[in-house]
C-alpha positions as semicolon CSV with decimal commas, in nm:
position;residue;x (nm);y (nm);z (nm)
1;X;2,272;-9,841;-12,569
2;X;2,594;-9,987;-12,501
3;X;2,758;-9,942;-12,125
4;X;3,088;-10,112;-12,178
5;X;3,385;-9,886;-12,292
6;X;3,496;-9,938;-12,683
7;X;3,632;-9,774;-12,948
8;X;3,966;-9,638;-13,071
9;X;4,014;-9,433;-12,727
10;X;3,969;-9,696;-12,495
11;X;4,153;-9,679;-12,194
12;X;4,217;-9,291;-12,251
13;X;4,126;-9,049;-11,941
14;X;4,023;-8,689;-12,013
15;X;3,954;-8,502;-11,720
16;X;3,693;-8,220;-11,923
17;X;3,717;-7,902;-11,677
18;X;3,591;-7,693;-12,031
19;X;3,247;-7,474;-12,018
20;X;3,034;-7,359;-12,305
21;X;3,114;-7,527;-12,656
22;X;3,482;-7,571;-12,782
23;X;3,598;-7,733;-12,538
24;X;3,263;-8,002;-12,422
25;X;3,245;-8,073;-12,834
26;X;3,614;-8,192;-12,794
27;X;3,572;-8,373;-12,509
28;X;3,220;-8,549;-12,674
29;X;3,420;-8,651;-12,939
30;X;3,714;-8,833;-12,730
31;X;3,413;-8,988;-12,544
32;X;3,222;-9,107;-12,835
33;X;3,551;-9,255;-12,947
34;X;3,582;-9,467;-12,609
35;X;3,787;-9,237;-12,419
36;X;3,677;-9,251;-12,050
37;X;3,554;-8,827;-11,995
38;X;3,474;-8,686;-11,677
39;X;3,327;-8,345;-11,680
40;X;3,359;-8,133;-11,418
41;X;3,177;-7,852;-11,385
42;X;3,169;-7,535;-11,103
43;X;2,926;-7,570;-10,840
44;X;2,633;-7,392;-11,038
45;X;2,683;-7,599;-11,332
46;X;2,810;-7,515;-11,664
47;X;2,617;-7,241;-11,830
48;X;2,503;-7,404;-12,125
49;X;2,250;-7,620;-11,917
50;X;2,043;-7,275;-11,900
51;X;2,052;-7,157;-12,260
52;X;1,725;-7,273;-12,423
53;X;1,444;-7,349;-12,431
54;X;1,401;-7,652;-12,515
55;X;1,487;-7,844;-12,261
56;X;1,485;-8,191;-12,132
57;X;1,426;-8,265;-11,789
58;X;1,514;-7,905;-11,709
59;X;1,860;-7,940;-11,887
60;X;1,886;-7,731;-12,185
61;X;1,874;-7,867;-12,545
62;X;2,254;-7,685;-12,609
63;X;2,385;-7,890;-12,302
64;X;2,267;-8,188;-12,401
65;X;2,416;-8,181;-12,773
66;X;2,808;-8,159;-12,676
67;X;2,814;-8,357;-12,371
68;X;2,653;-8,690;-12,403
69;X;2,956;-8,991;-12,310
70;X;3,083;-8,832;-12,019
71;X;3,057;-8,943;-11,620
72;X;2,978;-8,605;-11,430
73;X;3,121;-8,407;-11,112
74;X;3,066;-8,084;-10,948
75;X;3,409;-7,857;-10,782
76;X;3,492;-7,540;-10,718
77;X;3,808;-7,552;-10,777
78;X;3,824;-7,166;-10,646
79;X;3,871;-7,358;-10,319
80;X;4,169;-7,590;-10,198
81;X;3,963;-7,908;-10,148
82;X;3,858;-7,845;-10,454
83;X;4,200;-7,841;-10,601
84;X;4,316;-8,120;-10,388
85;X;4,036;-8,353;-10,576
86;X;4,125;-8,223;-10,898
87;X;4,513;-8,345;-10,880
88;X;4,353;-8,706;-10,727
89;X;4,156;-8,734;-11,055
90;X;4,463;-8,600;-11,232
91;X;4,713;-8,887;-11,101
92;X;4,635;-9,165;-11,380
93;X;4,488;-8,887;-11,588
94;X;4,604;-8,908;-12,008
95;X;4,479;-8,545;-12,080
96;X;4,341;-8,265;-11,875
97;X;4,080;-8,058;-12,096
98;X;3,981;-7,671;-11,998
99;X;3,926;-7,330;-12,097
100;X;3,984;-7,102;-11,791
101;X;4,124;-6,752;-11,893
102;X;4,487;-6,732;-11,887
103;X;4,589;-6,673;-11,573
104;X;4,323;-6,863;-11,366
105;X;4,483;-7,202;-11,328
106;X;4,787;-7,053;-11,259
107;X;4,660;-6,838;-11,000
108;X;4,554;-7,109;-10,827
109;X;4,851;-7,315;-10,828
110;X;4,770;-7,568;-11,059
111;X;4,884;-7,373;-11,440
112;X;5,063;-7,622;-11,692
113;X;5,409;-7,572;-11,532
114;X;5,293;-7,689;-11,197
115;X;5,113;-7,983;-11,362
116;X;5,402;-8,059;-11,601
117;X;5,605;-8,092;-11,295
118;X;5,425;-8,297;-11,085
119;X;5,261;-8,522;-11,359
120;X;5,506;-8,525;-11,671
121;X;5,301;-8,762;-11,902
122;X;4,935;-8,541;-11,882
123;X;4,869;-8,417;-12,197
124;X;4,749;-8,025;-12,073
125;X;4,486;-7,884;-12,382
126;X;4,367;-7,549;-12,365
127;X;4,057;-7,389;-12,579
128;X;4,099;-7,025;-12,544
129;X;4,009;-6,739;-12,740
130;X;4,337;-6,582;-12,857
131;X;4,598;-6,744;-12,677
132;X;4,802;-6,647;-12,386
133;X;5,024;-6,383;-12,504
134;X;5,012;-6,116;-12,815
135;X;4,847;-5,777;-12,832
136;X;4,537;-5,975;-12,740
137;X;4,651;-6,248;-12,571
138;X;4,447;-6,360;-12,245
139;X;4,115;-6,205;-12,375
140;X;3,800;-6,355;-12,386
141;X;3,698;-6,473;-12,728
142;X;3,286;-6,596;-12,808
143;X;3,264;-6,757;-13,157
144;X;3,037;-6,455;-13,292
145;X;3,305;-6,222;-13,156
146;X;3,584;-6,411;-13,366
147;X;3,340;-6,466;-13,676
148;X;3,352;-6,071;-13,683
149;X;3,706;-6,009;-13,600
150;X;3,869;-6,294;-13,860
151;X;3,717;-6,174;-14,125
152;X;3,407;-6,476;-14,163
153;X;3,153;-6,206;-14,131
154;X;3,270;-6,002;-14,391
155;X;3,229;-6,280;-14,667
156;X;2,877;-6,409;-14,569
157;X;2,560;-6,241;-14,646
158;X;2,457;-6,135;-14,995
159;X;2,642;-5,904;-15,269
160;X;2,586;-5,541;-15,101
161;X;2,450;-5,600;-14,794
162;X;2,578;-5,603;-14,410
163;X;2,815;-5,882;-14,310
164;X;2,653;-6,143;-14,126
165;X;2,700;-6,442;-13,908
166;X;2,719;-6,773;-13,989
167;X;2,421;-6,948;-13,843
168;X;2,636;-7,218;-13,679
169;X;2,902;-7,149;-13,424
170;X;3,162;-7,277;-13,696
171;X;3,457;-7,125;-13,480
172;X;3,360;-7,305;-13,181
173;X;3,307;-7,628;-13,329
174;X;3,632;-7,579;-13,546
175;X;3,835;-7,510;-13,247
176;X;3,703;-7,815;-13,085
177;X;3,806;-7,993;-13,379
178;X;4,152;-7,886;-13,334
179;X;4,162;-7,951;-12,995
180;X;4,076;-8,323;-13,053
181;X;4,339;-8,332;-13,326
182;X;4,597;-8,137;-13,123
183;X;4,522;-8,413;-12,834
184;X;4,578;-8,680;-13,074
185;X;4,884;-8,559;-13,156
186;X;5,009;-8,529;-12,849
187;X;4,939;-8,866;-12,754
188;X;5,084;-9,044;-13,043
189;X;5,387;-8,826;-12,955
190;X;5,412;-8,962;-12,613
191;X;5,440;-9,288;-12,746
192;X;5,819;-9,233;-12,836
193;X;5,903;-8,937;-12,587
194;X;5,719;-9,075;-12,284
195;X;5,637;-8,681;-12,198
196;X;5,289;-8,497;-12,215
197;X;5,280;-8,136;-12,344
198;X;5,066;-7,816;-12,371
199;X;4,817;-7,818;-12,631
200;X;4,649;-7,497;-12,715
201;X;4,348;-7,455;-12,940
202;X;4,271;-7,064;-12,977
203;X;3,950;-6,963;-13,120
204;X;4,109;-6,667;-13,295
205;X;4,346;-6,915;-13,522
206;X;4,073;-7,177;-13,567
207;X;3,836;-6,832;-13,733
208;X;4,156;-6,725;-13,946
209;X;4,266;-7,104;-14,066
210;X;3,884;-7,129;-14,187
211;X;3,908;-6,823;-14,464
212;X;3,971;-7,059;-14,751
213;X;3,992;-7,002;-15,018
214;X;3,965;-6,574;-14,926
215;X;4,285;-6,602;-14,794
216;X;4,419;-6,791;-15,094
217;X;4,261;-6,507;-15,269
218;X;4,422;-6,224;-15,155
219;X;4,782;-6,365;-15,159
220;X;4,829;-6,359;-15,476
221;X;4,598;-6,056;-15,629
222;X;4,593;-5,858;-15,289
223;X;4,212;-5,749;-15,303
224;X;3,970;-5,779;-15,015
225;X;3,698;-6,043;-15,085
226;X;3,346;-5,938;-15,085
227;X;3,033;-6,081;-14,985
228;X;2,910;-6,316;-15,260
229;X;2,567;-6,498;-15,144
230;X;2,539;-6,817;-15,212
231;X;2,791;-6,781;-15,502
232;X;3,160;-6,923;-15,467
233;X;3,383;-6,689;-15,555
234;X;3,603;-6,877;-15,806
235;X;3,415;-7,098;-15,950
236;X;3,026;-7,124;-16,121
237;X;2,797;-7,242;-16,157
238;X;2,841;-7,274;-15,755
239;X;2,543;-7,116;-15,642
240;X;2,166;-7,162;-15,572
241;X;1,932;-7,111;-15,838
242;X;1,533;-7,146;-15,829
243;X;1,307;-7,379;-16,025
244;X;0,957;-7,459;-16,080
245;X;0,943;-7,579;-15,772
246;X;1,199;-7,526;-15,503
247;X;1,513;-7,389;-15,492
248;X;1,880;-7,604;-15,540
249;X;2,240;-7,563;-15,552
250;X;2,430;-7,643;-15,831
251;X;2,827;-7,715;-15,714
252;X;2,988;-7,760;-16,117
253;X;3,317;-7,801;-16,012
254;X;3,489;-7,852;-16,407
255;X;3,411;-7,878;-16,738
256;X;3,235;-8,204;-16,779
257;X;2,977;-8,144;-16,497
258;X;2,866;-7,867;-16,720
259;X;2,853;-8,003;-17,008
260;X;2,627;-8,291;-16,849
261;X;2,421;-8,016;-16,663
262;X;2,351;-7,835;-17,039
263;X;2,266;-8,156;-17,147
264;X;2,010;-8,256;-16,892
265;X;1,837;-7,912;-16,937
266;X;1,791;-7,944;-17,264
267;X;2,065;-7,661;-17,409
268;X;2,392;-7,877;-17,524
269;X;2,517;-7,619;-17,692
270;X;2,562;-7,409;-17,379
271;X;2,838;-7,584;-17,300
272;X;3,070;-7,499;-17,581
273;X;2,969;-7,105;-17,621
274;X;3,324;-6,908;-17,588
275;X;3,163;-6,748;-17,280
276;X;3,101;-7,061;-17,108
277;X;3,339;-7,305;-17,220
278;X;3,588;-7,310;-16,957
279;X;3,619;-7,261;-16,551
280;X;3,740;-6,932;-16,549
281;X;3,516;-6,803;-16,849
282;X;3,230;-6,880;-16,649
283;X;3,324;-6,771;-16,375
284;X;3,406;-6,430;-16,556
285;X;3,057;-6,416;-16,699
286;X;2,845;-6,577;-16,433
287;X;2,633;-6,265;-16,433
288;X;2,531;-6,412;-16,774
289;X;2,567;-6,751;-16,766
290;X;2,324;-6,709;-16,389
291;X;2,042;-6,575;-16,635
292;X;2,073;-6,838;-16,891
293;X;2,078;-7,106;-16,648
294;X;1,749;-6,981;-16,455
295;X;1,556;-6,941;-16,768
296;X;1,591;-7,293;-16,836
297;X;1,569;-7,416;-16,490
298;X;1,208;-7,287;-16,497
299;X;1,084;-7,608;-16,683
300;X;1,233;-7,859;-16,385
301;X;1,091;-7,956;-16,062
302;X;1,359;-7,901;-15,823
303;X;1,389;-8,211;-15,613
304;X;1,374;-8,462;-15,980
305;X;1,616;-8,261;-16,098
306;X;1,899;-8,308;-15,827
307;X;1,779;-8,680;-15,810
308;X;1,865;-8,665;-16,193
309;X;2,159;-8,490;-16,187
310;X;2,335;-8,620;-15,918
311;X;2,282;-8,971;-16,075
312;X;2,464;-8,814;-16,408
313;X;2,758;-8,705;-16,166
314;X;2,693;-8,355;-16,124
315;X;2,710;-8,248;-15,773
316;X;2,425;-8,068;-15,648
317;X;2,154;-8,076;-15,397
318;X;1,748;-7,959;-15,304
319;X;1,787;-7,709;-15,022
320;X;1,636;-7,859;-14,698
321;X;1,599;-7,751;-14,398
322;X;1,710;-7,855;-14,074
323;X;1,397;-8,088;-14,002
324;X;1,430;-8,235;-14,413
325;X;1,770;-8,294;-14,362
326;X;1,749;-8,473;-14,007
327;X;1,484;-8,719;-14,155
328;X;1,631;-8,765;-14,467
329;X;1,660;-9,147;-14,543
330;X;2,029;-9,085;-14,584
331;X;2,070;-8,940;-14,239
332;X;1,917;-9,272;-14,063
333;X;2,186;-9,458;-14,306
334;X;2,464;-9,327;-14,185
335;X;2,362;-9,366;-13,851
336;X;2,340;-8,956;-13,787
337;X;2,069;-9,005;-13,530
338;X;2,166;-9,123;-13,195
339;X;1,841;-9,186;-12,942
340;X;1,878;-9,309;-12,563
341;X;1,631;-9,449;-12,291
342;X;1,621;-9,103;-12,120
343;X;1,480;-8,991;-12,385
344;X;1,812;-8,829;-12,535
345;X;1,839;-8,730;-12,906
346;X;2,172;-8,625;-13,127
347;X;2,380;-8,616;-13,385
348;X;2,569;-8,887;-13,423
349;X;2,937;-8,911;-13,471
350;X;3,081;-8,838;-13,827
351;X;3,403;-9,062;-13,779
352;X;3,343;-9,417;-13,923
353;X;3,630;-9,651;-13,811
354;X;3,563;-9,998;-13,951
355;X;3,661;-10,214;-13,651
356;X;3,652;-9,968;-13,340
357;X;3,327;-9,769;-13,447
358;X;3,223;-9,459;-13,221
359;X;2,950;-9,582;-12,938
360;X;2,693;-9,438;-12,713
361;X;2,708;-9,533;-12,390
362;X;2,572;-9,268;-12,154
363;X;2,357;-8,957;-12,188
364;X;2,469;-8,654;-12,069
365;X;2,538;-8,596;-11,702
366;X;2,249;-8,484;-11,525
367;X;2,147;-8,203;-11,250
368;X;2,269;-8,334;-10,971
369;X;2,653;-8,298;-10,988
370;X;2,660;-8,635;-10,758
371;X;2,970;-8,949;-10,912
372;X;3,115;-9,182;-10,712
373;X;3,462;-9,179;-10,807
C-alpha cells in the first residue's frame, strides 16, 4: 500500500463536505487519482457508515466502497466554530465538494457567493438532486427517486411487465462522474483565467443525459419506448439467449458478426435469408430470428461458446454473477481488486494513465472522527 501522494492530481486539495454516494464516489475518484481529500463529515457521521450489514469493524460495507483515499474529520458546521474551521481548511483549498440542500450553506453564511468572494480561485462543486432553481429546484433527489422520474424505470424490466429499477444506483454514480469531470474542467479553466467557479452536478440531468439511445428514439419517430428485457431496442441479435448449459448474451452489432455467429452454429445460410440479412431486417423480425437462434443454440455449452465466439470477433459474453465476475482471471488483470492491511477490499479504479497510474494509499477514514490537521 503506498503512503506517499502520486498520480495525475497531486498537489490538488478537495475539501469533501458530500454525504451518501454522488458526491463521496467523486471525491474517491480525485483521491485515487492523487488529489489530497479530506472528508468531513457531521458529528454523527455520514449515514452510509450504518447502511449494511456487512460491515467491517462496525463501518458499513457501502461506506467503505466510495471513500477509501481520503484523511477524515468530524464538524458541525451548524455551529460557528464549526464554520470558522471550515474556511481555515478552505484557505489553500483547490475545490470544495458538498451536497447540502440549496439553501443550507447559504444560510449559514458560507453559500458560493460568500466563498467566491473571499477565496476567488476555489473551485465550489455541488451534487444535488435537481438543481437550485426550476419548478423543482432545491428538492431532494435519491437515485431510485430520479430512476423513476427520468424515465430509466420505464425502459427496464421485461416486455409487459412493471417498470423496474436498475439494480445499481447508476444515477448516483453517473452524477459523481460528472462531478469529477465538471471539477476537471474547472481546473484546467483556471489555468488561463486564474478564477474558480460553481460547478453543479444535479442528479435529475445526470438520469435524463443517461436515456440513450430512448431519447434518440423518440426525436425523430416521437413514440414512447417500451420495456424490452434484455433486448436492445435497435439492434439484434442484442439480447440473452439460453443454451445447453447456461445462459449468454449475444451483442451482434453489424453484418459480419452475424454472419460469423451463423457460421459457428452450424446454419451459414442464416445469414443471407432476406429476413435476416441486414441490421434493420433483423431487427424487424427478431421475434423470428430469436426462435431460430435458440433452436440452434441448444447444441452449445454456453461458456465454450462465448470463449469461441469472442475469439472469431463476435462480441458476446456468459452471464456471471457478481462473485464470477469479481474472480474472474480478467478482473485480477486489470488490477479491479484493491486489498489493504486493515483488511479493506474494493474495486479498483477504471482510469489507466500510463505514467501517473491511480494508487491506494489509505483505507477509508475510520469511527473516530479524530485528524490532526
Amino acid at each position: 500500500m503506498t503512503t506517499t501522494a502520486t498520480g495525475a492530481l497531486q498537489g490538488l486539495k478537495v475539501i469533501d463536505v458530500s454525504r451518501i454516494l454522488g458526491g463521496p464516489y467523486c471525491g474517491q475518484i480525485l483521491g485515487d487519482h492523487g488529489a489530497d481529500v479530506l472528508k468531513i463529515e457531521p458529528p454523527q457521521g455520514d449515514d452510509t457508515r450504518t447502511w449494511g450489514p456487512p460491515f467491517l469493524n462496525g463501518v458499513a460495507s457501502y461506506y467503505l466502497g466510495l471513500n477509501r483515499n481520503k484523511r477524515g474529520m468530524r464538524l458541525d458546521l451548524s455551529e460557528p466554530a464549526g464554520r470558522a474551521t471550515l474556511l481555515e481548511l478552505l484557505s489553500d483549498a483547490d475545490v470544495l465538494l458538498e451536497n447540502f440542500k440549496t439553501g443550507t450553506l447559504e444560510k449559514w453564511g458560507i453559500g458560493y457567493e460568500t466563498l467566491s468572494e473571499r477565496f476567488p480561485r476555489l473551485i465550489h462543486c455541488r451534487v444535488s438532486g435537481f438543481g437550485a432553481d426550476g419548478p423543482l429546484g432545491g428538492l431532494p433527489g435519491y437515485d431510485a427517486a430520479i430512476q423513476a422520474m427520468s424515465g430509466i424505470m420505464s425502459v427496464n424490466g421485461e416486455a409487459g411487465s412493471e417498470p423496474l429499477r436498475v439494480g445499481l444506483p447508476v444515477v448516483d454514480m453517473v452524477t459523481g462522474l460528472n462531478a469529477v469531470i465538471g471539477i476537471l474542467l474547472a481546473v484546467n479553466e483556471r489555468e488561463r483565467s486564474g478564477k474558480g467557479q460553481f460547478v453543479e452536478a444535479a442528479l435529475y440531468d445526470s438520469g435524463l443525459s443517461l436515456l440513450h439511445p430512448h431519447a434518440a428514439n423518440w426525436f425523430l419517430n416521437d413514440k414512447t419506448p417500451v420495456r424490452t428485457g434484455n433486448a436492445h431496442p435497435n439492434i439484434y441479435p442484442y439480447d440473452s439467449f439460453p443454451t445447453r448449459t447456461s445462459p449468454i448474451y449475444l451483442a451482434v452489432g453489424n453484418d459480419r458478426q452475424f454472419q460469423i455467429l451463423c457460421k459457428v452454429l452450424g446454419a451459414p445460410t442464416l445469414a443471407y435469408e432476406k429476413e435476416f440479412h441486414d441490421a434493420g431486417s433483423r431487427s424487424a423480425n427478431r421475434s423470428l430470428l430469436r426462435d431460430q437462434l435458440t433452436a440452434l443454440l441448444q447444441e452449445f455449452e454456453g461458456e465454450t461458446l462465448t470463449e469461441r465466439l469472442m475469439k472469431e470477433g463476435v462480441p458476446c459474453a456468459p452471464i456471471l454473477d457478481v462473485k464470477s465476475a469479481l474472480e474472474h482471471p480478467h478482473t485480477a488483470h486489470r488490477e479491479m481488486l484493491v486489498s489493504m492491511p486493515n483488511g479493506y477490499r474494493g474495486i479498483g479504479s477504471p482510469i489507466k494513465l500510463s505514467r501517473t497510474p491511480a494508487t491506494y494509499r489509505l483505507p477509508p477514514p475510520d469511527d473516530s472522527g479524530e485528524l490532526e490537521i
